[in-house]
Tab-separated table of C-alpha atoms in Angstrom:
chain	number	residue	atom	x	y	z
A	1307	UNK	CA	-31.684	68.650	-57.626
A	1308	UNK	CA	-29.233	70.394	-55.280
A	1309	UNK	CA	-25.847	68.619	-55.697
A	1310	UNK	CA	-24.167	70.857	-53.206
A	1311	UNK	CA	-26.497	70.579	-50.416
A	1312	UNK	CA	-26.981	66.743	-51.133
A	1313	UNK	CA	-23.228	65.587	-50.945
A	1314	UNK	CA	-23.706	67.024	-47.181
A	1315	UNK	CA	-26.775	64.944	-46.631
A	1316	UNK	CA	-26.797	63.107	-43.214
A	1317	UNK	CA	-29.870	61.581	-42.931
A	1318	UNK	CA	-28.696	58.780	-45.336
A	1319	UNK	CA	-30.852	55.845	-45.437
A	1320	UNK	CA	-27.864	52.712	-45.844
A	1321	UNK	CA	-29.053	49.157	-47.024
A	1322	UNK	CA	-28.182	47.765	-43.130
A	1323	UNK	CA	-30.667	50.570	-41.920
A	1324	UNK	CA	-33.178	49.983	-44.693
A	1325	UNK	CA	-33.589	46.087	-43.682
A	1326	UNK	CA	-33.857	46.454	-39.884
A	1327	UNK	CA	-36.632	48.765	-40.542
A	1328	UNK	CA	-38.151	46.178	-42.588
A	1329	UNK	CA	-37.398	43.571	-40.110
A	1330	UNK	CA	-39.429	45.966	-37.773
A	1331	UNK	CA	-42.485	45.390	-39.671
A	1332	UNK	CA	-42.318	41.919	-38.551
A	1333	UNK	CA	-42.557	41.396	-34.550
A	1334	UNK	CA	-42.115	37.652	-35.325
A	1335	UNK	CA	-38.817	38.031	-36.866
A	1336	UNK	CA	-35.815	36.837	-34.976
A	1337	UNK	CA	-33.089	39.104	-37.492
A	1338	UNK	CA	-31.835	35.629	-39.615
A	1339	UNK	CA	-33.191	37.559	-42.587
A	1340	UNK	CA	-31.310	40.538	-42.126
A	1341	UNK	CA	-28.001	38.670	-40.911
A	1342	UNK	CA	-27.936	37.038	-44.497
A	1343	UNK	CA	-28.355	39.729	-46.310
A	1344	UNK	CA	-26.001	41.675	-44.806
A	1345	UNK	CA	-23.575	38.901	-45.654
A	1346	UNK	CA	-24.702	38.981	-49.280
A	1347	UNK	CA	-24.082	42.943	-49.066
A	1348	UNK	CA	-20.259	42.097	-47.860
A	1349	UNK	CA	-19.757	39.529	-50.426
A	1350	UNK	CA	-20.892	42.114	-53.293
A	1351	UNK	CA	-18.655	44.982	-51.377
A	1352	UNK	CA	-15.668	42.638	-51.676
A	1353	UNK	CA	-16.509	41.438	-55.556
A	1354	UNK	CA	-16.835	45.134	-56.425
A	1355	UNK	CA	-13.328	45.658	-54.831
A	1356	UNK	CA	-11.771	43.188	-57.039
A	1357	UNK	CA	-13.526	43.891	-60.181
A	1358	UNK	CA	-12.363	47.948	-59.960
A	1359	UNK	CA	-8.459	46.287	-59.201
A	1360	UNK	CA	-8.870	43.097	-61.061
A	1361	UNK	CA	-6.376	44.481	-64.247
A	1362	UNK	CA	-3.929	45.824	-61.490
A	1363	UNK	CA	-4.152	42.560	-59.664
A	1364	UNK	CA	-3.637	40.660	-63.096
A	1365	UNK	CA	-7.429	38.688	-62.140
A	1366	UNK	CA	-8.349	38.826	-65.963
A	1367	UNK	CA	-7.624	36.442	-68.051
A	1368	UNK	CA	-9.048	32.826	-68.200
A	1369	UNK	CA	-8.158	30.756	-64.754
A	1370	UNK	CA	-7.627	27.498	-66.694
A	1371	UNK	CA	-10.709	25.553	-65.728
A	1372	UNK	CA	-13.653	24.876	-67.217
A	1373	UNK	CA	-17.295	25.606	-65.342
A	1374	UNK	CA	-20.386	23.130	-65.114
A	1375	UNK	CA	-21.952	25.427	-68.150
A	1376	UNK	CA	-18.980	24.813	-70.266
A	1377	UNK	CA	-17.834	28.057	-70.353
A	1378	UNK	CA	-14.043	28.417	-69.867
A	1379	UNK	CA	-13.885	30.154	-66.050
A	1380	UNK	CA	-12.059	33.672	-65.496
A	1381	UNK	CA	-9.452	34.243	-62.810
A	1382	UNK	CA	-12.280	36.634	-61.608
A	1383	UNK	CA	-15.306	33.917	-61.663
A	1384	UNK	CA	-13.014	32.128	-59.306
A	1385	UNK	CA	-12.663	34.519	-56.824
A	1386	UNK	CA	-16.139	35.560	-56.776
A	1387	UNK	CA	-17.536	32.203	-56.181
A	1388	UNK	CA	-15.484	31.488	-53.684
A	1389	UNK	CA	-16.183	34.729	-51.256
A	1390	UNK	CA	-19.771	34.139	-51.813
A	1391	UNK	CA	-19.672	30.973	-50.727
A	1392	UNK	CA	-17.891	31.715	-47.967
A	1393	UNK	CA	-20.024	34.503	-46.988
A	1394	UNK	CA	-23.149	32.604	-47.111
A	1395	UNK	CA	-21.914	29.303	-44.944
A	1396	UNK	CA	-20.368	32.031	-42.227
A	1397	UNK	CA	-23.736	33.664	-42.094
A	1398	UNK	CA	-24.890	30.618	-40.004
A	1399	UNK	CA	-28.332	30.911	-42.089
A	1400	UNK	CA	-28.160	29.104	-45.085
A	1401	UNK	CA	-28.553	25.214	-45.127
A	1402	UNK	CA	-28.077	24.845	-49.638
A	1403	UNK	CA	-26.151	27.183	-51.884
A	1404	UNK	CA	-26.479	26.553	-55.741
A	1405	UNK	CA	-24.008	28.467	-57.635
A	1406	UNK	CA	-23.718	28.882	-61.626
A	1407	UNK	CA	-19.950	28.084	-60.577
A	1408	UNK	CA	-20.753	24.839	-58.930
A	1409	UNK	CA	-21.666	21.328	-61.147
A	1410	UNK	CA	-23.447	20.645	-57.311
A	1411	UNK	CA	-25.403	22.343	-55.156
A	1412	UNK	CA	-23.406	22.798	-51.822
A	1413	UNK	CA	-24.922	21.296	-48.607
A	1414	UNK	CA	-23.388	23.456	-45.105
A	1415	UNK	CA	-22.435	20.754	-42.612
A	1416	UNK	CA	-25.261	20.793	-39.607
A	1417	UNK	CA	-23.503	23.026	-37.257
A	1418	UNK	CA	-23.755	26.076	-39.397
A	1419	UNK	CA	-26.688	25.449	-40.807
A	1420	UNK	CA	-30.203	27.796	-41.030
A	1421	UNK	CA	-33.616	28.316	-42.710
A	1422	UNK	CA	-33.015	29.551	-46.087
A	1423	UNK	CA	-31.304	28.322	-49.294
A	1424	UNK	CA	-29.480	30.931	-51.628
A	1425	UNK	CA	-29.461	30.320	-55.856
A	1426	UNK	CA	-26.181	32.748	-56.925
A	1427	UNK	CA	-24.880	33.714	-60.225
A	1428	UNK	CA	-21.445	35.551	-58.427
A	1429	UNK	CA	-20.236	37.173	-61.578
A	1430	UNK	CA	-22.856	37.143	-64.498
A	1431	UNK	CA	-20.912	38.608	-67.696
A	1432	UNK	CA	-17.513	37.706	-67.038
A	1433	UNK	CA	-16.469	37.067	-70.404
A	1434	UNK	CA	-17.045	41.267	-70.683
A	1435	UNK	CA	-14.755	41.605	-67.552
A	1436	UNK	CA	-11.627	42.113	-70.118
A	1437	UNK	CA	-13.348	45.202	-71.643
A	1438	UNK	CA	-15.075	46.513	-68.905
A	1439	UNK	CA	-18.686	46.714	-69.909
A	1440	UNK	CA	-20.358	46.585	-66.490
A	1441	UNK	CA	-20.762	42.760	-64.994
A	1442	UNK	CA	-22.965	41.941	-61.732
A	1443	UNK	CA	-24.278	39.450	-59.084
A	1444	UNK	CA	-27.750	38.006	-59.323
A	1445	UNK	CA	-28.858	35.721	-56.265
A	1446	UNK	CA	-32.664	34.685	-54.940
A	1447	UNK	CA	-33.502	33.491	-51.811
A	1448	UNK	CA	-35.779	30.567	-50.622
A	1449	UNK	CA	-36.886	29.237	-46.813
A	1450	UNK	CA	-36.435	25.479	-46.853
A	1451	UNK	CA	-39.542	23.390	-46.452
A	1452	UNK	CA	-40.756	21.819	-43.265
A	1453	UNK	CA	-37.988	20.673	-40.807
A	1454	UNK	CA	-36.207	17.594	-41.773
A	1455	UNK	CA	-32.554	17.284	-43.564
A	1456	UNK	CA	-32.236	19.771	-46.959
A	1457	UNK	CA	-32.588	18.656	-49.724
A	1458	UNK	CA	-32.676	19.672	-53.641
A	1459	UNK	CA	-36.314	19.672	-53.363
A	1460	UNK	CA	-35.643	22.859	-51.091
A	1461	UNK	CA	-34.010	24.842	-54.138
A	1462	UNK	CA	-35.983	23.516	-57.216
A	1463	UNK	CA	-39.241	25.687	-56.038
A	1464	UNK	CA	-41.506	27.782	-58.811
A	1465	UNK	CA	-39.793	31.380	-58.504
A	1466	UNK	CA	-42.816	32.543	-56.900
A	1467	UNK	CA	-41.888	30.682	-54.167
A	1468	UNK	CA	-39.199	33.002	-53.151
A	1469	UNK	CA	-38.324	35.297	-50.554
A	1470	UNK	CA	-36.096	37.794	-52.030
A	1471	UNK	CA	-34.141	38.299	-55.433
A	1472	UNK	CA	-31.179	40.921	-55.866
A	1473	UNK	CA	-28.530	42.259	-58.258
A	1474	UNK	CA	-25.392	43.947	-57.863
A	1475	UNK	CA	-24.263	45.609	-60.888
A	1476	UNK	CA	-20.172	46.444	-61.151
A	1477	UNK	CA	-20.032	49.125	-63.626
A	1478	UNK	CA	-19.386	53.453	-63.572
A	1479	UNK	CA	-20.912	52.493	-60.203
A	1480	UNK	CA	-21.913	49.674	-57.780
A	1481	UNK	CA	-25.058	49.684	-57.486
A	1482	UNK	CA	-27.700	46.485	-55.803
A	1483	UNK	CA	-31.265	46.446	-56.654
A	1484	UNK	CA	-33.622	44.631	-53.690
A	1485	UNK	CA	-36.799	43.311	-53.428
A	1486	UNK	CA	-38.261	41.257	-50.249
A	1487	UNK	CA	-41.627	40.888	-51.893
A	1488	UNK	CA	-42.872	44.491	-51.154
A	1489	UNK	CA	-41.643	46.272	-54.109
A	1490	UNK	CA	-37.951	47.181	-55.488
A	1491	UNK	CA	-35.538	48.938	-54.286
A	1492	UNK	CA	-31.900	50.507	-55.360
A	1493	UNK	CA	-28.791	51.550	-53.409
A	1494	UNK	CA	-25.600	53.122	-54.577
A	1495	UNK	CA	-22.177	51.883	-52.613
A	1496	UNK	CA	-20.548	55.355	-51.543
A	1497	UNK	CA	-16.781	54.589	-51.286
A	1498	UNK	CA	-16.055	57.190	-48.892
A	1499	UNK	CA	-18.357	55.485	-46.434
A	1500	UNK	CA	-18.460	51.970	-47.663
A	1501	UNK	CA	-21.879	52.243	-47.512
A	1502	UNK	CA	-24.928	51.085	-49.971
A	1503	UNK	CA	-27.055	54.060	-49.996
A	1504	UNK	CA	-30.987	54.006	-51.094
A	1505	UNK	CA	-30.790	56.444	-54.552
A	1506	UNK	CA	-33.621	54.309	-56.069
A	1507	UNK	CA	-36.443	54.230	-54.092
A	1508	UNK	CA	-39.794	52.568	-55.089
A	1509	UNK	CA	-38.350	51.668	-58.753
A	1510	UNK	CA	-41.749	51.236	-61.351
A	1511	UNK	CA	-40.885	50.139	-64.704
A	1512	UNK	CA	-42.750	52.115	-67.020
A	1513	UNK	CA	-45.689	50.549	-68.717
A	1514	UNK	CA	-44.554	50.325	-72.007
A	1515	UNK	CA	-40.895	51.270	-73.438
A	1516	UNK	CA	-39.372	52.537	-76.415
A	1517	UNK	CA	-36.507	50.310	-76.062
A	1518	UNK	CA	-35.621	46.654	-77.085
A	1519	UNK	CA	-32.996	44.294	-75.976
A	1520	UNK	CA	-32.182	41.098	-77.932
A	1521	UNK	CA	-28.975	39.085	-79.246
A	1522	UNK	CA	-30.147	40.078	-82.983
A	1523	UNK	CA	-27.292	37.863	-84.158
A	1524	UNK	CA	-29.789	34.799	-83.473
A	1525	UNK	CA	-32.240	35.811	-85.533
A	1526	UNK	CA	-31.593	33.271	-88.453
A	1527	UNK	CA	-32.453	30.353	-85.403
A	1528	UNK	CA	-35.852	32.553	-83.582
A	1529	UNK	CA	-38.873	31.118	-83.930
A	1530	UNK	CA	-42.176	32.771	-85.859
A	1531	UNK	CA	-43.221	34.865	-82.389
A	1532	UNK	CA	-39.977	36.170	-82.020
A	1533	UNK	CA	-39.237	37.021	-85.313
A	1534	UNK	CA	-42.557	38.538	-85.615
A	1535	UNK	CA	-42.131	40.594	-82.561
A	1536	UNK	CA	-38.779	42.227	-83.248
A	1537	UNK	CA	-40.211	42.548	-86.578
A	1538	UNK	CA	-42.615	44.941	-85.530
A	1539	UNK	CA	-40.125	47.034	-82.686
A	1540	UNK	CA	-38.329	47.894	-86.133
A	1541	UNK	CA	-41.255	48.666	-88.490
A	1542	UNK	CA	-44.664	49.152	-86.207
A	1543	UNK	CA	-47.807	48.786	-88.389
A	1544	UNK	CA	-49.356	51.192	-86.472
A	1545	UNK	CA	-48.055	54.463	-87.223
A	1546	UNK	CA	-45.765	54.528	-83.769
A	1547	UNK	CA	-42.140	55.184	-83.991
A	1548	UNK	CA	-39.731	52.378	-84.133
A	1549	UNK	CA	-38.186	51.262	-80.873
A	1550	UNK	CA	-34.299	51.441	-80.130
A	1551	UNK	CA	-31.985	48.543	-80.112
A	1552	UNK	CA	-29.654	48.188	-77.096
A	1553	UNK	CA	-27.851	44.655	-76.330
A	1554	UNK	CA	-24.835	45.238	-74.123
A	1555	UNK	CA	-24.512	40.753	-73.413
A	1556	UNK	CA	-24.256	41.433	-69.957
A	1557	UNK	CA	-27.985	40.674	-68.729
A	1558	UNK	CA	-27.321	42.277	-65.211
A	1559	UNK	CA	-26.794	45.544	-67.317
A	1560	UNK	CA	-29.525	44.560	-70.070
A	1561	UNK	CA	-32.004	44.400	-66.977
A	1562	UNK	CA	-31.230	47.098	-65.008
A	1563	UNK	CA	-31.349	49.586	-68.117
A	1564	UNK	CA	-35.216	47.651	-68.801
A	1565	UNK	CA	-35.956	48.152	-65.622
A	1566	UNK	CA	-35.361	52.169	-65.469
A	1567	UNK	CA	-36.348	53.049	-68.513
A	1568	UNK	CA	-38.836	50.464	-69.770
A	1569	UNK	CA	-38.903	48.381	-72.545
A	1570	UNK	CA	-38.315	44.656	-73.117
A	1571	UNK	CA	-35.467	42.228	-72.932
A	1572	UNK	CA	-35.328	38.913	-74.655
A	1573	UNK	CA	-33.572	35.808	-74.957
A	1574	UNK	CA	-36.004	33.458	-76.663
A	1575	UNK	CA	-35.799	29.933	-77.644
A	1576	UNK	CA	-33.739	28.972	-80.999
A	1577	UNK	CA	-32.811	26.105	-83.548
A	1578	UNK	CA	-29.249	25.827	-81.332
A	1579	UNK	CA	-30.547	26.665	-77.788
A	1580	UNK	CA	-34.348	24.766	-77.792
A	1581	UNK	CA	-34.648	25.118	-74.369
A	1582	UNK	CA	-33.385	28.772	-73.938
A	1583	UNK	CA	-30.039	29.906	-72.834
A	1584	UNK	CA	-29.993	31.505	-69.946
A	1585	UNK	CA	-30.415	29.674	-66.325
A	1586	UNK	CA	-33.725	29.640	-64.218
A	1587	UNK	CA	-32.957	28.958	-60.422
A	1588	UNK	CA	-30.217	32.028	-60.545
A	1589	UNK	CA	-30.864	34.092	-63.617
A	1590	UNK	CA	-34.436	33.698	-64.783
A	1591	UNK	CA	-36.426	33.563	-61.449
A	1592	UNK	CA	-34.207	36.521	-59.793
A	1593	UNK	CA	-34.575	38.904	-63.008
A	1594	UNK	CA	-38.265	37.777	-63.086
A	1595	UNK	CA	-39.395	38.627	-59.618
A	1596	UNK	CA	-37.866	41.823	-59.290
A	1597	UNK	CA	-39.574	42.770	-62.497
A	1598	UNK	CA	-42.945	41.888	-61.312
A	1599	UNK	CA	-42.447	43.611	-57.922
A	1600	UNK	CA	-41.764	46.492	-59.916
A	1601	UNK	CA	-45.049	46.206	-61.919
A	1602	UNK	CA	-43.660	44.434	-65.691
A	1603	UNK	CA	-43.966	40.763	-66.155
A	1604	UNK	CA	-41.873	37.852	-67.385
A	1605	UNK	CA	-43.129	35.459	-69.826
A	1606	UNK	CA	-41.237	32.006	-70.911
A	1607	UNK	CA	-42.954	31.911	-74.588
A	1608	UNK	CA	-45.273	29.363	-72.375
A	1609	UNK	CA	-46.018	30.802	-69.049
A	1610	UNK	CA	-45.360	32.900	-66.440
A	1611	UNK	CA	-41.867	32.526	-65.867
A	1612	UNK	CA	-42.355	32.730	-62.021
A	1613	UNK	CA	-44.593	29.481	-62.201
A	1614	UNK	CA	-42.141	27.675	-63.668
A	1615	UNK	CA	-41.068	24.223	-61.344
A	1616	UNK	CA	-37.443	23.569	-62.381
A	1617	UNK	CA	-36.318	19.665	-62.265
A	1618	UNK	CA	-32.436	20.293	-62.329
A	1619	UNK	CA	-30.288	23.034	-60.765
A	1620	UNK	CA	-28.995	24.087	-63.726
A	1621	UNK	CA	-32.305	24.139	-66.196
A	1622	UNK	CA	-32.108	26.627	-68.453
A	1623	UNK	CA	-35.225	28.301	-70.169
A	1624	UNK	CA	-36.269	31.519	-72.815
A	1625	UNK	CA	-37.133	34.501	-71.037
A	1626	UNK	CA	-39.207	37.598	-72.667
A	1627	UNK	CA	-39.050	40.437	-69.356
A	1628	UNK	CA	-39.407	43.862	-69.007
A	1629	UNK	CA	-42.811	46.579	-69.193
A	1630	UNK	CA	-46.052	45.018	-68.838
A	1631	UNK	CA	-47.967	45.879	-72.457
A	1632	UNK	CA	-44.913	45.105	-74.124
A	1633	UNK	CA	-44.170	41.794	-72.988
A	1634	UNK	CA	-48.386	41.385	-73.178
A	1635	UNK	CA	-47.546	41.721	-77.091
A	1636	UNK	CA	-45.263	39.007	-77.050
A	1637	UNK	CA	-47.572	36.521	-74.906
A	1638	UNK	CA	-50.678	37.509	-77.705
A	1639	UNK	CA	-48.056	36.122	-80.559
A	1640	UNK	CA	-47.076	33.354	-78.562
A	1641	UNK	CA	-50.914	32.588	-78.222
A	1642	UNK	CA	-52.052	33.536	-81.360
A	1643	UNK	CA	-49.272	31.081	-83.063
A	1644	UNK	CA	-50.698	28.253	-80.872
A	1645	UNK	CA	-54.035	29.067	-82.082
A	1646	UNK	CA	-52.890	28.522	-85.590
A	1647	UNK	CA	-51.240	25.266	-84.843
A	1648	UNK	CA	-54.408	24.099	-82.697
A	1649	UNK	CA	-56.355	24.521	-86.093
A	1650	UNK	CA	-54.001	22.627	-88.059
A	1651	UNK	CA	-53.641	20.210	-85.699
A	1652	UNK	CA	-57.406	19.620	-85.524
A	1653	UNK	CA	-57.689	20.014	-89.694
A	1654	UNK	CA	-55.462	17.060	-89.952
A	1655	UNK	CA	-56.695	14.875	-87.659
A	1656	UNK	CA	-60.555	15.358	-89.223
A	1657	UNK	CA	-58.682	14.414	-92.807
């Protein structure tokens, strides 16, 4: 690459520019699409703002309050929340917001009101803001259902169901991965220009990785699949090298590294989180459907995470994501364990 004739590029392809072209591709559209996203764009420009001046503006540090999730809230959390919130009612476009931040989903009064409801995590990893390892925003967009008032039933749709699904990662640099439902896309915010540039275009996750990302101080709690599976990453039967372990704890970071360079990220099931950990409407379906734009898969230990039909906002599931033969080796343990207890099952009941 030419680094000295690039940083005089001019025919730079910004997010705004990116998404009208899009919008192009649809004569129907009347722009509400591209109006709320560009107000999702401003809310990440502003978030990224704060976390680069949050020690400087003394926003570390816990903010005294206590979150729906239990988790004691940073100054930072706060903030986010709030100017995503406030982004997404001024749009004029949204009708329900549900926010990891929120114990309720919030319902914009009638005169502000539009087609499409937004799921938001606004700062996913905060508890690494005080060291800072790289944090992010994850959000996913739906299209409420037939006319009528909003209501939950609008946001607790199957992941599949959705329109778009985004991060923004705050680390070395800010950078917001996009997909619309016709592949994945990443920009780059230049700070001279204030401007998310496309410097991912077309991202593919490789078919299988060498890498593996999982919270290995669970292990004692996993069950047999899991075990089984990591198991093997660290001592293949096959004659193939081992693969690498790399858990940063931030899953914005965890998933944009799988997503680059392949591999598989995991947080499965245990003995003191039976249902999972991590949450589906803003955190599972988001991370799910940009991985299957981008050609991987995400599996529950069940399904197909996408199919999943959430009954509460804040549901929480396992997740196994990342390059498509490698989570395929998880779902074959998953199934070959159910096989085992299908036998049983039937063994016992013919004693």
């Amino acid at each position: 690459m030419d680094h000295a004739a690039d940083a005089y590029r001019t025919d730079l392809m910004t997010i705004t520019r990116f998404v009208l072209n899009e919008q192009c591709k649809h004569p129907e559209s009347r722009g509400d699409f591209s109006i709320l996203l560009s107000h999702i764009v401003l809310g990440c420009k502003f978030v990224c703002s704060a976390v680069n001046k949050a020690g400087l503006a003394k926003l570390i540090g816990l903010a005294g309050e206590t979150n729906v999730q239990g988790e004691e809230q940073k100054k930072l959390d706060v903030l986010s929340n709030e100017v995503f919130i406030k982004a997404l009612v001024s749009s004029g476009r949204t009708c329900i917001l549900v926010s990891e931040e929120d114990e309720e989903a919030t319902f914009v009064e009638s005169s502000k009101r539009g087609r499409y409801c937004v799921v938001f995590d606004p700062l996913d990893g905060s508890s690494n803001i005080d060291c800072g390892v790289s944090i992010g925003t994850i959000f996913g967009i739906y299209m409420v259902k037939d006319g009528g008032e909003p209501t939950l039933d609008d946001v607790l749709q199957p992941g599949k169901n959705m329109l778009a699904a985004g991060y923004c990662m705050y680390g070395s640099s800010c950078t917001l991965v996009l997909s619309t439902g016709t592949g994945v896309n990443g920009f780059t915010l230049d700070p001279s220009l204030g401007e998310f540039i496309l410097t991912h275009p077309s991202i593919k996750i490789p078919k299988k990785g060498k890498i593996y990302s999982v919270n290995e101080g669970n292990a004692k709690n996993w069950d047999g699949p899991t075990a089984k599976y990591v198991e093997k990453c660290k001592f293949p039967q096959d004659g193939s090298s081992s693969k690498s372990l790399r858990y940063i704890g931030s899953m914005v970071a965890d998933v944009h590294r799988t997503l680059l360079y392949g591999g598989i990220f995991l947080y499965p099931a245990d003995k003191k989180s039976p249902n999972g950990k991590l949450r589906v409407l803003y955190e599972v379906f988001p991370m799910s459907f940009l991985m299957e734009q981008a050609g991987g898969q995400a599996f529950t230990g069940k399904q197909r995470a996408l199919d999943l039909i959430p009954q509460k906002i804040h549901e929480r599931s396992p997740i196994f994501l990342g390059s498509f033969d490698d989570v395929e080796e998880v779902k074959a343990l998953y199934a070959a364990e159910e096989s085992v207890n299908a036998f049983r099952s039937g063994a016992c009941a013919d004693a």
